[in-house]
Coordinates of C-alpha atoms in Angstrom, one line a residue:
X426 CA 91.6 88.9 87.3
X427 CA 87.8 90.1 86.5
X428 CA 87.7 93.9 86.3
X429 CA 87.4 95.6 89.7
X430 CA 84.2 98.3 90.4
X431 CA 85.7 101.9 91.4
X432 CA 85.4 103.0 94.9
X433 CA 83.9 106.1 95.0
X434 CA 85.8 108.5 97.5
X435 CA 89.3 107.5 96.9
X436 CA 90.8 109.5 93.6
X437 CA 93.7 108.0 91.7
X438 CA 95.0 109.6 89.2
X439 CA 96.6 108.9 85.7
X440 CA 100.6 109.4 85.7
X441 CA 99.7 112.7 84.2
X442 CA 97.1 113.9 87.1
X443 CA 99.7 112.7 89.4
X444 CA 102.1 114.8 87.9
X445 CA 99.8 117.5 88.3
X446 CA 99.0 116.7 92.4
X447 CA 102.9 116.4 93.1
X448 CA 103.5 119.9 91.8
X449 CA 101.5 120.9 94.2
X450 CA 102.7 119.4 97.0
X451 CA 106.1 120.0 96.0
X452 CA 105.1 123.9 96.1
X453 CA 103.4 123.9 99.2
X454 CA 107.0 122.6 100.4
X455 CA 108.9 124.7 99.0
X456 CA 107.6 128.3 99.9
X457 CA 106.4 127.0 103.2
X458 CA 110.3 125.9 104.1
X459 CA 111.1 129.4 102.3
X460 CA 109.1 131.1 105.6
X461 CA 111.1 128.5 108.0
X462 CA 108.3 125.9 108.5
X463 CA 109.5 122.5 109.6
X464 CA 108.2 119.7 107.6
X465 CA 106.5 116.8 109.7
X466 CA 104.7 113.7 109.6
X467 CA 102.5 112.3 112.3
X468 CA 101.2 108.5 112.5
X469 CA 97.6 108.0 110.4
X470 CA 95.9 106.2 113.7
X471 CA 95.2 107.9 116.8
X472 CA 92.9 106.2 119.8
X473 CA 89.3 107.0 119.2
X474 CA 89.4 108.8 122.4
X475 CA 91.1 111.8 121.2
X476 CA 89.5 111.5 117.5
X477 CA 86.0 111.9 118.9
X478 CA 87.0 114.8 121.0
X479 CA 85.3 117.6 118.7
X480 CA 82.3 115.3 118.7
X481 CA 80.9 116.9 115.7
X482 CA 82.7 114.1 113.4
X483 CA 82.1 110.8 115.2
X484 CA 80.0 109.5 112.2
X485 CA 82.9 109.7 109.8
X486 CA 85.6 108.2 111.5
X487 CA 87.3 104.8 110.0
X488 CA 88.2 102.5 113.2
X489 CA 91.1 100.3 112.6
X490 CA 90.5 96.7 113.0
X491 CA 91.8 93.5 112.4
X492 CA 89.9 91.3 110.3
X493 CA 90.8 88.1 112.5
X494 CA 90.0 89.6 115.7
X495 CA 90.8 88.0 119.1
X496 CA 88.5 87.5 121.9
X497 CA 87.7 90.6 123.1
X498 CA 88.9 93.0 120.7
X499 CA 85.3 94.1 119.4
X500 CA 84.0 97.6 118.3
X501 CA 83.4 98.4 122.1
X502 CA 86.0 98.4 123.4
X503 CA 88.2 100.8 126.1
X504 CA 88.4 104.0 123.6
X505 CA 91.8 104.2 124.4
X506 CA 92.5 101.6 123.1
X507 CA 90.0 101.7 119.9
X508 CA 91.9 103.4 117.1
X509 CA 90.8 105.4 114.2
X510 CA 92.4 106.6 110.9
X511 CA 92.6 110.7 111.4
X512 CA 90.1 112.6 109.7
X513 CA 92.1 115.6 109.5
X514 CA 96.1 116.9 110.6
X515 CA 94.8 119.2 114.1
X516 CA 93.8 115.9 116.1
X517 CA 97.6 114.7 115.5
X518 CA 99.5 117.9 115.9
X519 CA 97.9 118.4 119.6
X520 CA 98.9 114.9 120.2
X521 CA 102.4 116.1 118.9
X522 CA 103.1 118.8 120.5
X523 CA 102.0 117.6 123.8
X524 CA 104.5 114.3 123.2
X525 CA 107.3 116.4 122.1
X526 CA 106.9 120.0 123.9
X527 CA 110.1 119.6 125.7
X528 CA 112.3 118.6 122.3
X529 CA 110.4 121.6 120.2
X530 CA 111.3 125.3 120.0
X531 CA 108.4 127.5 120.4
X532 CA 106.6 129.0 118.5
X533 CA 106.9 126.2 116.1
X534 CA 106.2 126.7 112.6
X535 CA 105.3 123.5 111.2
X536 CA 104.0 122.3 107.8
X537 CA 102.1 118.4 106.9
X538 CA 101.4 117.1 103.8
X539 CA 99.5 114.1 104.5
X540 CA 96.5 111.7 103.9
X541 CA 93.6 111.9 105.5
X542 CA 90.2 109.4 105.7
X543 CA 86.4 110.5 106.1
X544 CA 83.7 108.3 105.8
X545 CA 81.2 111.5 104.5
X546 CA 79.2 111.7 101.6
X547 CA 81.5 111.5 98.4
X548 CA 80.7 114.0 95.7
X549 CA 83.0 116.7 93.5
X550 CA 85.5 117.6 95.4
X551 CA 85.0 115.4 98.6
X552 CA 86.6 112.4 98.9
X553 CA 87.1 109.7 101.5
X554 CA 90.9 109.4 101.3
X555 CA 92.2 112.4 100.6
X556 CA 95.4 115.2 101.1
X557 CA 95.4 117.8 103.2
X558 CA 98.2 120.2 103.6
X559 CA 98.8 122.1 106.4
X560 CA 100.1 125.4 107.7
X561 CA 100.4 126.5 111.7
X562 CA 102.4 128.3 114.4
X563 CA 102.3 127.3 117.5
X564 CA 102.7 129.0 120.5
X565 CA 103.8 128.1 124.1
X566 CA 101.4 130.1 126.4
X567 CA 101.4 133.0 124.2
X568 CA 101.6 133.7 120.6
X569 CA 101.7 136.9 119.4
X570 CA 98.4 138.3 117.2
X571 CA 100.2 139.5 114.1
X572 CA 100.9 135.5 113.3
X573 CA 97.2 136.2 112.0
X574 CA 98.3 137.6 109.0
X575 CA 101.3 136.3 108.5
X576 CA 100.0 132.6 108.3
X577 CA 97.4 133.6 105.9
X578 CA 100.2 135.6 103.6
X579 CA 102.4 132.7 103.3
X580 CA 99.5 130.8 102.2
X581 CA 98.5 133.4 99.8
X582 CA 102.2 133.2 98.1
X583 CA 101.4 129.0 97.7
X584 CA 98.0 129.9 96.5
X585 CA 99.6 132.2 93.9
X586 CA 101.9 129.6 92.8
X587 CA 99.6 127.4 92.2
X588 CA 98.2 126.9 88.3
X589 CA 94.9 128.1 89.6
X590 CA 92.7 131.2 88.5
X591 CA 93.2 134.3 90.9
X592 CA 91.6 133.5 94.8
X593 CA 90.4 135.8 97.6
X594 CA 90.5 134.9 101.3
X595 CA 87.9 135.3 103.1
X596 CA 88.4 136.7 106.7
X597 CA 86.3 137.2 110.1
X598 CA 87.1 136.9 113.8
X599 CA 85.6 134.8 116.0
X600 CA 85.7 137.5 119.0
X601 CA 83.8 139.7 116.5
X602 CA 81.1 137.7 115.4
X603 CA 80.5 136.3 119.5
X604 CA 80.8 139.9 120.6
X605 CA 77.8 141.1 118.2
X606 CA 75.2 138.2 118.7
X607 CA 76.0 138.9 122.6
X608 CA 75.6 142.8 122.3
X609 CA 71.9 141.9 120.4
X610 CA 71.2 139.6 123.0
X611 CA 71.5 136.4 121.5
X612 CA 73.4 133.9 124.2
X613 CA 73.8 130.8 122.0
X614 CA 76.8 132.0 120.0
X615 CA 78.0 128.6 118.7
X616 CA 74.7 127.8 117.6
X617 CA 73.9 131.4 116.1
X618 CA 77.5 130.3 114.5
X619 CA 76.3 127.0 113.7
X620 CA 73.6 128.5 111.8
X621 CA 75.0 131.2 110.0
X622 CA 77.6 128.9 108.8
X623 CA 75.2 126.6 106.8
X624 CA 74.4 130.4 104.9
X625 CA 75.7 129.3 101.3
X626 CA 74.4 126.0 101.3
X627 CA 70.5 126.7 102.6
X628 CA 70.5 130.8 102.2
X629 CA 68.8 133.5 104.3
X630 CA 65.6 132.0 104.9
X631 CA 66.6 128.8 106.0
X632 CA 68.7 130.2 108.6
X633 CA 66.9 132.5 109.7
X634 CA 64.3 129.8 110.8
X635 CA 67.0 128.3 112.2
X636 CA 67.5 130.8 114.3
X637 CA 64.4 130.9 115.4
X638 CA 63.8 127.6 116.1
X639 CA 67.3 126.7 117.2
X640 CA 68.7 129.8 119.2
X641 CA 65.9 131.2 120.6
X642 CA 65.9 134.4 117.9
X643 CA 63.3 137.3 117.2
X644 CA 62.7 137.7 114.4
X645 CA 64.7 141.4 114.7
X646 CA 67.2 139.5 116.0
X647 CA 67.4 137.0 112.9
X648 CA 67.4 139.9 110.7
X649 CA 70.2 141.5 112.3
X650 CA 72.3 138.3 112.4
X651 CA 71.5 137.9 108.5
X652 CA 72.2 141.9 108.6
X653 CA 75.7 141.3 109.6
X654 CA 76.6 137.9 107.5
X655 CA 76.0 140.3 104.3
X656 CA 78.8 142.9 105.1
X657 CA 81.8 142.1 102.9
X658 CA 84.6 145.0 102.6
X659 CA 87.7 145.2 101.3
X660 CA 89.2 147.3 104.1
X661 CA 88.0 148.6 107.8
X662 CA 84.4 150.1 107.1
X663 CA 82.8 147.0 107.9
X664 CA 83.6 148.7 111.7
X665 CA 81.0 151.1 111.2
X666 CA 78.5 148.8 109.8
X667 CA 78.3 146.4 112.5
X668 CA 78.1 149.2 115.1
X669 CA 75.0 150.9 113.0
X670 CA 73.4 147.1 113.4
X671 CA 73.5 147.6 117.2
X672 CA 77.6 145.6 117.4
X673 CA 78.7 147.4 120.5
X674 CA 80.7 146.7 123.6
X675 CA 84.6 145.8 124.5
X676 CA 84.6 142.2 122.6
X677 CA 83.7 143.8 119.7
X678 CA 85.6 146.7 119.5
X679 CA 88.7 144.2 119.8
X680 CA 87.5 142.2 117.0
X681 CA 86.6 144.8 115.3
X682 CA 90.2 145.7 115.3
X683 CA 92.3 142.6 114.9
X684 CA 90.0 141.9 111.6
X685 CA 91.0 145.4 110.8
X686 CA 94.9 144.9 111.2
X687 CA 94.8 141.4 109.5
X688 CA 93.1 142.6 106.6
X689 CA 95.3 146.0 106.3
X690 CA 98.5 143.6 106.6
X691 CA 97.6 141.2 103.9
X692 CA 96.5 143.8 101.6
X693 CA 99.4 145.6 102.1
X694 CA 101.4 142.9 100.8
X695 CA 99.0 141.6 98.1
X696 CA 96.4 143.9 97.5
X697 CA 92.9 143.0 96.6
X698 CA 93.5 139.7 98.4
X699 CA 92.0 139.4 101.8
X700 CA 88.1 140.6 102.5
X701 CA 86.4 141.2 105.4
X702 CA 83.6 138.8 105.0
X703 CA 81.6 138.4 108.5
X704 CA 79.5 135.6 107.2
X705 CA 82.6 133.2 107.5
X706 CA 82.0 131.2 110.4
X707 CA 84.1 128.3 110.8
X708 CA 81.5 125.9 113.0
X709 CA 84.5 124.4 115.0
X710 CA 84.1 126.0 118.7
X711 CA 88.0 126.1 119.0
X712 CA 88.5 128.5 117.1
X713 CA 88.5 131.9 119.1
X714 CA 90.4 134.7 116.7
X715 CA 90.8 135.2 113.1
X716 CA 89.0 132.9 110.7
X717 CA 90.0 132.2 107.2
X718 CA 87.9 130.8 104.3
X719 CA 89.4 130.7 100.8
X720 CA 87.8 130.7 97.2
X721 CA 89.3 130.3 93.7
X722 CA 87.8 132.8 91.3
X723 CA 85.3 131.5 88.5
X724 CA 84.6 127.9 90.9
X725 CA 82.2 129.0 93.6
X726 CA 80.3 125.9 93.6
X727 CA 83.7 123.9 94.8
X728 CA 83.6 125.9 98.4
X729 CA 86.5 126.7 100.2
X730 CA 89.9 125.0 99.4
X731 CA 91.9 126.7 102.1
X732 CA 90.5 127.3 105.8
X733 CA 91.5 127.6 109.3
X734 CA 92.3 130.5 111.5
X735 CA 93.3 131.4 115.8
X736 CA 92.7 128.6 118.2
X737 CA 94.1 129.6 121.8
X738 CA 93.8 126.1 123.1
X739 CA 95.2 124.1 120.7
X740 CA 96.3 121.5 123.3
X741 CA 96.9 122.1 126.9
X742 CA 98.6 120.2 129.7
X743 CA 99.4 121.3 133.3
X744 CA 101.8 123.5 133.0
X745 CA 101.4 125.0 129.7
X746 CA 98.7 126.3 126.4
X747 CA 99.6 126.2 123.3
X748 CA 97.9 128.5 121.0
X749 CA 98.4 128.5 117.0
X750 CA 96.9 130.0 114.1
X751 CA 96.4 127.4 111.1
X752 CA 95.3 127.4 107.8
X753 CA 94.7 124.3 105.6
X754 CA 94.5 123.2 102.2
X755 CA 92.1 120.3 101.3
X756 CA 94.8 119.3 98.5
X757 CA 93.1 116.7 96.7
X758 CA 89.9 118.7 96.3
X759 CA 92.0 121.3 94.5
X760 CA 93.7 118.7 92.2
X761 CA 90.7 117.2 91.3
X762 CA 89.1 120.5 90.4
X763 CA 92.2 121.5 88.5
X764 CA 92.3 118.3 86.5
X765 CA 88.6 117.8 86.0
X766 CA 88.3 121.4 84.7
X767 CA 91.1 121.7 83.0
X768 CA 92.7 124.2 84.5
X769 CA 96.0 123.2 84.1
X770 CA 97.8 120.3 82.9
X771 CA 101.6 118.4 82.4
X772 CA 103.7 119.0 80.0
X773 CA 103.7 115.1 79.3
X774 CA 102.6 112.1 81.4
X775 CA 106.0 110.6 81.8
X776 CA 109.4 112.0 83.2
X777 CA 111.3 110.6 80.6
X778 CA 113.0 113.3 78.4
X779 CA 114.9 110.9 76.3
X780 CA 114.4 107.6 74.9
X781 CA 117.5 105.8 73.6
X782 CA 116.7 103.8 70.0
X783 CA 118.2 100.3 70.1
X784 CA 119.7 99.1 67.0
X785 CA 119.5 95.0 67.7
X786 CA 119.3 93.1 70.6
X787 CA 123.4 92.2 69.7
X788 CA 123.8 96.3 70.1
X789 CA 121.5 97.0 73.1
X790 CA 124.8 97.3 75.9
X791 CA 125.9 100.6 73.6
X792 CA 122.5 101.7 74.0
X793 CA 122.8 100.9 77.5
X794 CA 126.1 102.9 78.2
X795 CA 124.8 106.1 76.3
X796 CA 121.5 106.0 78.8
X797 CA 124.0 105.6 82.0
X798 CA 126.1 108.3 80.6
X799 CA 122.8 110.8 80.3
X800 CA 121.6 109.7 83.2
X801 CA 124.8 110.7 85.4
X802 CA 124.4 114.3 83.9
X803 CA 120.8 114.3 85.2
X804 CA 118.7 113.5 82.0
X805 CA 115.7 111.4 82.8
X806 CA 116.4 108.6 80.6
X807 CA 115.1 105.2 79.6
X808 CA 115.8 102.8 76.5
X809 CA 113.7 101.3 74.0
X810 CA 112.1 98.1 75.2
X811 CA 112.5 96.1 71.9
X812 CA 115.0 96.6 68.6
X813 CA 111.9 97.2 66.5
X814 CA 112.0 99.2 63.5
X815 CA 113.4 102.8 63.9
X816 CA 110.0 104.1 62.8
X817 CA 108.6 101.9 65.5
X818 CA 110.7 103.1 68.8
X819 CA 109.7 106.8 67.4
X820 CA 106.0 105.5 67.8
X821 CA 106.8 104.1 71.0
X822 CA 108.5 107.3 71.7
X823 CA 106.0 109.7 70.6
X824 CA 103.0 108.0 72.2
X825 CA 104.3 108.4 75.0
X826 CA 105.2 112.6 75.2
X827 CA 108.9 111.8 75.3
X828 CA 110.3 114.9 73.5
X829 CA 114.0 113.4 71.9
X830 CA 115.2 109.8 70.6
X831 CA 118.7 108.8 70.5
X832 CA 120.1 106.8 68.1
X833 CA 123.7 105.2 69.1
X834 CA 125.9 104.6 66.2
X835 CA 129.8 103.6 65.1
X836 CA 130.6 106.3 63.6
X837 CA 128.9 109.3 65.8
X838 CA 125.7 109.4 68.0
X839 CA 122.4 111.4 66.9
X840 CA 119.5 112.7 68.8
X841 CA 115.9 113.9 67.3
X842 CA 113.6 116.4 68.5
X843 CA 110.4 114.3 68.0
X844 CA 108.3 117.6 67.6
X845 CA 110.5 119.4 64.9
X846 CA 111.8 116.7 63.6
X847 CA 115.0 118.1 63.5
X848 CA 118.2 115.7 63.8
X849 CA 121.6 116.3 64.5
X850 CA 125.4 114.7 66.0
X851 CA 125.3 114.5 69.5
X852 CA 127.5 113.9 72.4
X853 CA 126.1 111.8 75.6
X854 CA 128.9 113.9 78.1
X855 CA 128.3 117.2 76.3
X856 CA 124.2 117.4 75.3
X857 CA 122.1 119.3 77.1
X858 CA 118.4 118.8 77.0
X859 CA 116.5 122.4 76.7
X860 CA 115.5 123.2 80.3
X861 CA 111.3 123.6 79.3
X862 CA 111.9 119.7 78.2
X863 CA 114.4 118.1 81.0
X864 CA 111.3 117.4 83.6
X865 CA 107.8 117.7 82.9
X866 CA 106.1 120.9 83.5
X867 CA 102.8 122.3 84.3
X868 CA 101.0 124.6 82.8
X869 CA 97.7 126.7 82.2
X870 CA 95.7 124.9 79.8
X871 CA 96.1 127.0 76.8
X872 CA 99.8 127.0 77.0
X873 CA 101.8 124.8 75.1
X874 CA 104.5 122.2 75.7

């Protein structure tokens, strides 16, 4: 087979990177189902119908096809019956929850580790197939507003056990930010938000034409919205700020005041965490409370890895809304940037802990029964493929990170420590492999094996 080309957009990584990427998944699990969120999975198609919704995405959406098509199944055809691979895990869970509402218990705390397919741009950190892992309650009618801050604590705990450099969230409200382009006379709040939310990649000037030109702005008016982007606190005197810049009226006050709460809560719990940043925007018009933004300390250029925040209308039927407060990690992004920085790393690139030595091909069923023996006790275990040379298999061994070789023999077994190259009797029922060496680990760059 001639050697393929890589397709830029769709990561795979070594054994050793995807060691890496399933420790994070598995502790995204694992404190997620600590805080009683359900694990789910949700079909990768959905009809093109409900994937071009939003509207804002309709350029980057894969449609599913077959490559023999019959008559009549072309690119345009009934939407609803088109289907598309899911550019992101809120199209499915509305679908979900809708499907299931009368099987679910509400509020539903769910968690979704899944793929995900965009047809953008690649470049570091954005891919075209890609995981995203995701965090929500949702309510049935009503959900009550200190979910807020609880959502974005329990992602703060995965964050922090994650092998990543310290992070801060990022948080606004929605109500807020409306409230204070409203009270300054500016009408076009999606756009205004549309604008200011392009702020880090095009910076103040560019936006402020923007404003001009897109939302109707003065130029007082531009200056103010730029005015109230740039307040960042780490507690509740941005209040006073945004009031001095002319933020008045009932809308703001309440933002004002659940921004206030959330970041007090958070902080309480994990201080120094959580800022009040009011240039977080969140461009998506369903969002309508607390916004959340996330950045890992040191790698600014790599944007947010965690977002999401209150969306009242997450789906909605006749009977019933179903409001929820998110937040979502784009997984692989992290990964990549953990692996391509060297952030962190695994321990070794296989899971094997010990290799078993075969003697001669006439020996290899001992060899055999020692490995099954290990193996029953929970010791990742494999044998050596040939009866080469002893020096050989420790080669074989070696090259490959596994940490011990056994060596089956008439009159007694023995095991070595391929790093010390200490040797001595062992016992398949009774040896114990040292816990830092049983399963690959990882660690910060800088630590050892």
């Amino acid at each position: 087979m001639a050697k393929t080309s890589v397709l830029s957009g769709f990561p795979e990584w070594l054994p050793a990177g995807r060691i890496v990427e399933q420790h994070v998944i598995d502790t995204f699990r694992r404190v997620a189902e600590l805080h009683g969120f359900s694990g789910i999975q949700t079909r990768a198609v959905e009809p093109m119908s409900q994937l071009l919704r939003k509207g804002e995405i309709d350029k980057e959406v894969y449609v599913l096809r077959r490559l023999h098509a019959e008559d009549g199944e072309t690119d345009h055809v009934d939407p609803d019956r088109q289907l598309g691979l899911h550019f992101d895990l809120t199209v499915p869970l509305a679908r979900y929850v809708l499907e299931h509402q009368n099987d679910l218990a509400f509020p539903f705390r769910r968690y979704q580790i899944q793929k995900v397919w965009r047809g953008e741009r690649p470049q570091d950190g954005r891919f075209r197939e890609f995981y995203q892992a995701d965090l929500d309650v949702i309510g049935q009618d009503v959900l009550p507003a200190h979910i807020e801050a609880e959502v974005a604590l329990v992602m703060a705990e995965i964050l922090a056990a994650l092998p990543i450099p310290g992070f801060t969230i990022h948080a606004n409200n929605r109500r807020l930010s409306e409230g204070f382009f409203r009270a300054i006379g500016l009408e076009d709040t999606q756009g205004v938000l549309r604008s200011i939310d392009k702020l880090a990649k095009i910076g103040p000037e560019a936006v402020a034409t923007l404003l001009r030109e897109q939302s109707g702005a003065t130029e007082e008016q531009a200056q103010a919205c730029l005015g109230f982007a740039g307040i960042v606190t780490d507690d509740g005197t941005f209040g006073d700020r945004v009031r001095a810049l002319g933020g008045t009226g009932e809308e703001v006050e309440q933002g004002i005041a659940e921004l206030s709460e959330v970041v007090r809560r958070v902080n309480a719990e994990v201080p120094g965490v959580c800022v009040a940043d009011l240039s977080i925007a969140r461009g998506l018009d369903y969002y309508t409370g607390t916004v959340f933004e996330t950045f890992v300390e040191g790698h600014a250029a790599l944007g947010s890895v965690c977002s999401g925040g209150r969306y009242d209308r997450l789906a909605a039927d006749n009977r019933h809304t179903y409001p929820g407060v998110g937040l979502s990690i784009g997984l692989s992004r992290l990964v990549s940037r953990i692996l391509s920085a060297d952030i962190a790393h695994a321990t070794r690139g296989v899971p094997t802990c010990v290799l078993v030595s075969v003697s001669s091909e006439d020996e290899r069923a001992r060899s055999e029964q020692v490995a099954s023996r290990l193996r029953a006790r929970g010791i990742p275990t494999e044998i050596a493929p040939t009866a080469a040379k002893f020096g050989k298999q420790l080669k074989h061994a070696d090259r490959r990170g596994i940490p011990f070789v056994w060596f089956p023999g008439a009159d007694g077994d023995e095991v070595r420590d391929l790093r010390s190259g200490r040797q001595v009797g062992a016992d398949a029922d009774r040896w114990e492999a040292p816990a830092e060496d049983l399963h690959p680990r990882v660690v910060p760059t800088g630590e050892g094996a």
